[in-house]
């Protein structure tokens, strides 16, 4: 199967963990709940549950986007009916993996990254005030990291019934690593640090532990959630037949024929006294007949 891992840590400052994550291969997701007083926890958990229940069977970004919209409706409805409270919401970054193809649906400031040949690329755009300012050239990325309004997000699940997720598909390569993370990681650990840790970790599980530890070492101001998926392994498993299959197949056929001949020879030597027999090579199979030809 696909090697993957995920974990969430409350951090060193907060009392509650309002993040949620999903490991349901081929579907993976992280969600960062907002609202406080446990409402954020309800929003992120409900969004993840609804995503799982509504997810498409295939890695189809548009269909995954529709599942995220259903999660949005579920969070809005829950607040209206008194589960959680109004104003609660959640981010959601969801990925569906098919071999090396990734379908993504994304809302908010959690992120998806791809590590390809040791280089980290951010796949998602943050829906946040500071990201807008960076895109407009009014803030540098470094200024955005320390901006007092860095956690103000411009799109989330739970408020606008007409909300749309960003949806897109990415063609990765075998050996690439997919990372989903909430801002409890990316707000505290730089992309360069994430890149080197993700590249150095032998397994997804090691990568998850190393990244969460790094966020804790940097202060752990927020809940930290990390999901890591290694891409392309299932496809190579399926292609486990040695290269040059037909030639390999021929060798097996010859081996079977040889075994049959040896077994037949033994059988013939044993039974020759009792009965006449003959062998016919039938396209690689050796048939042993009793009696005489004809
Ligand atoms: Mg957060």
Coordinates of C-alpha atoms and ligand atoms in Angstrom, one line a residue:
X1 CA 0.0 0.0 0.0
X2 CA 0.8 3.7 0.0
X3 CA 3.3 4.6 2.8
X4 CA 1.8 7.5 4.7
X5 CA 1.7 8.9 8.2
X6 CA 0.0 11.7 10.1
X7 CA -0.2 13.2 13.6
X8 CA -1.5 16.2 15.4
X9 CA -0.1 17.9 18.5
X10 CA -1.9 20.5 20.7
X11 CA 1.3 22.5 20.9
X12 CA 2.7 24.2 24.0
X13 CA 0.4 27.2 24.5
X14 CA -3.2 26.2 23.7
X15 CA -5.5 24.0 25.9
X16 CA -7.5 22.5 23.0
X17 CA -6.5 20.9 19.7
X18 CA -8.9 22.3 17.1
X19 CA -7.1 20.7 14.2
X20 CA -8.2 17.5 12.6
X21 CA -6.7 15.2 10.0
X22 CA -7.7 12.3 7.9
X23 CA -5.7 9.2 6.8
X24 CA -8.0 7.2 4.6
X25 CA -5.9 6.3 1.5
X26 CA -6.3 7.3 -1.2
X27 CA -7.8 10.3 0.6
X28 CA -5.8 12.5 3.0
X29 CA -6.8 15.8 4.6
X30 CA -6.0 18.4 7.3
X31 CA -8.4 20.9 8.8
X32 CA -7.7 23.8 11.2
X33 CA -10.8 24.7 13.2
X34 CA -11.7 28.2 14.3
X35 CA -14.1 29.5 16.8
X36 CA -12.7 28.7 20.2
X37 CA -14.6 27.1 23.2
X38 CA -14.4 23.7 21.4
X39 CA -16.4 25.1 18.5
X40 CA -13.4 24.9 16.2
X41 CA -12.9 21.3 17.2
X42 CA -16.5 20.5 16.2
X43 CA -16.1 22.3 12.9
X44 CA -12.9 20.6 11.9
X45 CA -14.1 17.1 12.9
X46 CA -17.4 17.6 11.2
X47 CA -15.7 18.8 8.0
X48 CA -13.4 15.8 8.0
X49 CA -16.3 13.4 8.6
X50 CA -18.4 14.9 5.8
X51 CA -15.4 14.9 3.4
X52 CA -14.9 11.2 4.0
X53 CA -18.6 10.4 3.6
X54 CA -18.9 12.5 0.3
X55 CA -15.5 11.9 -1.3
X56 CA -15.4 10.6 -4.8
X57 CA -14.0 7.1 -5.6
X58 CA -11.4 8.5 -8.0
X59 CA -8.8 11.2 -7.8
X60 CA -11.0 13.8 -9.4
X61 CA -10.4 17.4 -8.2
X62 CA -13.8 18.8 -9.2
X63 CA -15.6 16.0 -7.4
X64 CA -13.3 16.4 -4.4
X65 CA -14.2 20.1 -4.4
X66 CA -17.9 19.2 -4.3
X67 CA -17.2 17.0 -1.2
X68 CA -15.5 20.0 0.4
X69 CA -18.6 22.1 -0.4
X70 CA -20.8 19.5 1.4
X71 CA -18.5 19.8 4.3
X72 CA -19.0 23.5 4.2
X73 CA -22.8 23.1 4.2
X74 CA -22.5 20.6 7.1
X75 CA -20.6 23.1 9.3
X76 CA -23.0 25.9 8.5
X77 CA -26.0 23.7 9.3
X78 CA -24.4 22.5 12.5
X79 CA -23.9 26.0 13.7
X80 CA -27.6 26.9 12.8
X81 CA -28.9 23.9 14.7
X82 CA -26.9 24.6 17.8
X83 CA -24.1 22.1 17.4
X84 CA -21.0 24.1 17.9
X85 CA -21.8 27.8 17.6
X86 CA -22.2 30.5 15.0
X87 CA -18.9 31.9 13.7
X88 CA -17.2 28.5 13.9
X89 CA -15.3 27.4 10.8
X90 CA -12.4 25.5 9.5
X91 CA -9.8 25.4 6.9
X92 CA -9.5 22.3 4.7
X93 CA -6.8 20.9 2.5
X94 CA -7.7 17.6 1.0
X95 CA -5.7 15.4 -1.4
X96 CA -6.7 12.3 -3.2
X97 CA -3.8 10.2 -4.5
X98 CA -3.8 7.8 -7.5
X99 CA -0.3 6.5 -8.0
X100 CA 1.6 9.7 -8.7
X101 CA -1.4 11.8 -9.7
X102 CA -2.9 14.0 -6.9
X103 CA -6.3 15.7 -6.9
X104 CA -6.5 18.6 -4.5
X105 CA -9.3 20.7 -3.0
X106 CA -8.3 23.5 -0.7
X107 CA -9.8 26.3 1.4
X108 CA -7.9 28.5 4.0
X109 CA -4.3 28.7 5.1
X110 CA -3.5 25.1 5.7
X111 CA -1.1 24.0 3.0
X112 CA -0.1 21.2 0.6
X113 CA 3.5 20.9 -0.5
X114 CA 5.3 18.5 -2.9
X115 CA 8.9 17.4 -2.4
X116 CA 10.3 16.5 -5.8
X117 CA 14.0 15.6 -6.1
X118 CA 14.8 17.2 -2.8
X119 CA 13.0 20.5 -3.7
X120 CA 9.9 21.7 -1.9
X121 CA 7.1 23.3 -3.8
X122 CA 4.0 24.8 -2.2
X123 CA 1.0 23.5 -4.2
X124 CA -1.8 25.6 -2.5
X125 CA -2.3 29.3 -2.3
X126 CA -3.1 30.6 1.2
X127 CA -6.5 32.2 1.5
X128 CA -5.2 34.8 4.0
X129 CA -4.9 38.5 4.3
X130 CA -1.1 38.5 4.4
X131 CA -0.9 36.1 1.4
X132 CA -3.1 38.6 -0.6
X133 CA -0.7 41.4 0.4
X134 CA 2.3 39.3 -0.7
X135 CA 0.6 38.5 -4.0
X136 CA 0.0 42.3 -4.5
X137 CA 3.7 42.9 -3.7
X138 CA 2.9 44.9 -0.6
X139 CA 4.5 42.5 1.8
X140 CA 7.5 40.2 1.5
X141 CA 7.1 36.5 2.5
X142 CA 9.3 37.1 5.5
X143 CA 7.2 40.2 6.6
X144 CA 4.1 38.1 6.2
X145 CA 5.5 35.5 8.6
X146 CA 5.7 38.0 11.4
X147 CA 2.7 40.2 10.5
X148 CA 0.2 40.7 13.5
X149 CA -2.7 39.7 11.2
X150 CA -1.0 36.7 9.7
X151 CA -3.7 34.3 11.0
X152 CA -6.6 36.3 9.4
X153 CA -8.0 34.0 6.7
X154 CA -10.2 35.2 3.8
X155 CA -11.9 31.9 3.0
X156 CA -13.0 29.1 5.3
X157 CA -15.7 26.5 5.7
X158 CA -18.6 27.5 7.9
X159 CA -19.7 31.0 6.8
X160 CA -20.5 31.4 3.1
X161 CA -23.0 28.8 1.6
X162 CA -21.6 29.6 -1.9
X163 CA -18.0 29.1 -0.9
X164 CA -15.8 27.4 -3.5
X165 CA -12.7 25.4 -2.9
X166 CA -9.6 25.8 -5.1
X167 CA -9.4 22.5 -7.0
X168 CA -6.6 21.3 -9.2
X169 CA -4.6 18.2 -10.1
X170 CA -0.9 17.7 -10.0
X171 CA 1.2 15.1 -11.8
X172 CA 4.0 14.1 -9.4
X173 CA 6.8 11.5 -9.9
X174 CA 7.5 8.2 -8.2
X175 CA 9.5 8.9 -5.0
X176 CA 7.9 12.4 -4.5
X177 CA 6.6 13.2 -1.1
X178 CA 3.3 15.0 -0.4
X179 CA 2.9 17.1 2.8
X180 CA -0.3 18.5 4.2
X181 CA 0.1 20.8 7.2
X182 CA -1.8 23.3 9.3
X183 CA -0.3 26.7 10.0
X184 CA 0.9 25.4 13.4
X185 CA 3.8 24.0 11.3
X186 CA 4.2 26.4 8.5
X187 CA 3.9 29.5 10.7
X188 CA 6.8 28.4 12.8
X189 CA 9.1 26.3 10.6
X190 CA 10.4 27.9 7.4
X191 CA 10.0 26.2 4.0
X192 CA 13.8 25.7 3.8
X193 CA 13.7 23.8 7.1
X194 CA 10.7 21.8 6.1
X195 CA 12.4 20.9 2.8
X196 CA 15.5 19.6 4.4
X197 CA 13.7 17.6 7.1
X198 CA 11.2 16.1 4.6
X199 CA 14.1 15.1 2.3
X200 CA 16.2 13.6 5.1
X201 CA 13.4 11.6 6.8
X202 CA 13.6 7.9 5.9
X203 CA 9.9 7.3 6.2
X204 CA 6.7 9.3 6.3
X205 CA 6.4 8.5 10.0
X206 CA 9.9 9.9 10.7
X207 CA 9.0 13.0 8.7
X208 CA 5.8 13.6 10.7
X209 CA 7.7 13.3 14.0
X210 CA 10.6 15.5 12.9
X211 CA 8.4 18.3 11.6
X212 CA 6.1 18.3 14.7
X213 CA 9.2 18.4 16.9
X214 CA 10.6 21.3 14.9
X215 CA 7.4 23.3 15.4
X216 CA 7.5 22.6 19.2
X217 CA 11.1 23.6 19.3
X218 CA 10.1 26.9 17.7
X219 CA 7.5 27.6 20.4
X220 CA 4.5 25.5 19.5
X221 CA 2.2 28.5 19.6
X222 CA -0.6 26.7 17.7
X223 CA -1.9 23.2 17.2
X224 CA 0.4 21.4 14.8
X225 CA -0.9 18.9 12.3
X226 CA 1.2 17.1 9.6
X227 CA 0.3 14.4 7.1
X228 CA 3.1 12.9 4.8
X229 CA 2.4 10.6 1.9
X230 CA 5.1 8.9 -0.3
X231 CA 3.9 8.7 -3.9
X232 CA 4.2 6.2 -6.6
X233 CA 4.9 3.0 -4.6
X234 CA 1.6 1.2 -5.4
X235 CA 2.2 1.6 -9.1
X236 CA 5.7 0.2 -8.8
X237 CA 4.3 -2.7 -6.7
X238 CA 1.9 -3.5 -9.5
X239 CA 4.7 -3.5 -12.0
X240 CA 6.6 -6.0 -9.9
X241 CA 7.0 -8.4 -12.9
X242 CA 10.7 -8.4 -13.9
X243 CA 11.5 -6.4 -17.0
X244 CA 11.2 -8.3 -20.3
X245 CA 8.2 -10.3 -19.1
X246 CA 7.8 -12.5 -22.2
X247 CA 11.4 -13.7 -22.1
X248 CA 11.0 -14.4 -18.3
X249 CA 7.8 -16.2 -19.0
X250 CA 9.6 -18.4 -21.6
X251 CA 12.3 -19.3 -19.1
X252 CA 9.6 -20.5 -16.6
X253 CA 8.0 -22.5 -19.4
X254 CA 11.3 -24.2 -20.1
X255 CA 11.9 -24.9 -16.4
X256 CA 8.4 -26.4 -16.1
X257 CA 9.1 -28.5 -19.2
X258 CA 12.4 -29.6 -17.8
X259 CA 10.8 -30.6 -14.5
X260 CA 8.0 -32.4 -16.4
X261 CA 10.6 -34.3 -18.5
X262 CA 12.6 -35.3 -15.4
X263 CA 9.5 -36.3 -13.5
X264 CA 8.2 -38.1 -16.6
X265 CA 11.5 -39.9 -17.1
X266 CA 11.4 -41.1 -13.5
X267 CA 7.8 -42.2 -13.9
X268 CA 8.6 -43.9 -17.2
X269 CA 11.6 -45.7 -15.8
X270 CA 9.4 -46.9 -12.9
X271 CA 6.5 -48.0 -15.0
X272 CA 8.1 -49.0 -18.2
X273 CA 8.1 -52.6 -17.2
X274 CA 4.3 -52.4 -16.8
X275 CA 3.3 -50.4 -19.8
X276 CA 4.5 -48.7 -22.9
X277 CA 4.5 -44.9 -22.9
X278 CA 5.6 -42.0 -25.0
X279 CA 6.2 -38.3 -24.7
X280 CA 4.9 -35.5 -26.9
X281 CA 6.2 -31.9 -26.6
X282 CA 3.0 -29.9 -27.0
X283 CA 4.2 -26.3 -27.4
X284 CA 6.3 -26.3 -24.2
X285 CA 4.2 -28.8 -22.3
X286 CA 5.3 -32.4 -22.1
X287 CA 2.5 -34.8 -22.3
X288 CA 2.9 -38.4 -21.1
X289 CA 0.6 -40.8 -22.8
X290 CA 0.1 -44.4 -22.0
X291 CA 0.3 -47.0 -24.8
X292 CA 2.0 -46.4 -28.1
X293 CA 1.7 -43.5 -30.6
X294 CA -1.4 -44.0 -32.8
Ligands
LIG1 MG1 -3.8 26.8 13.2

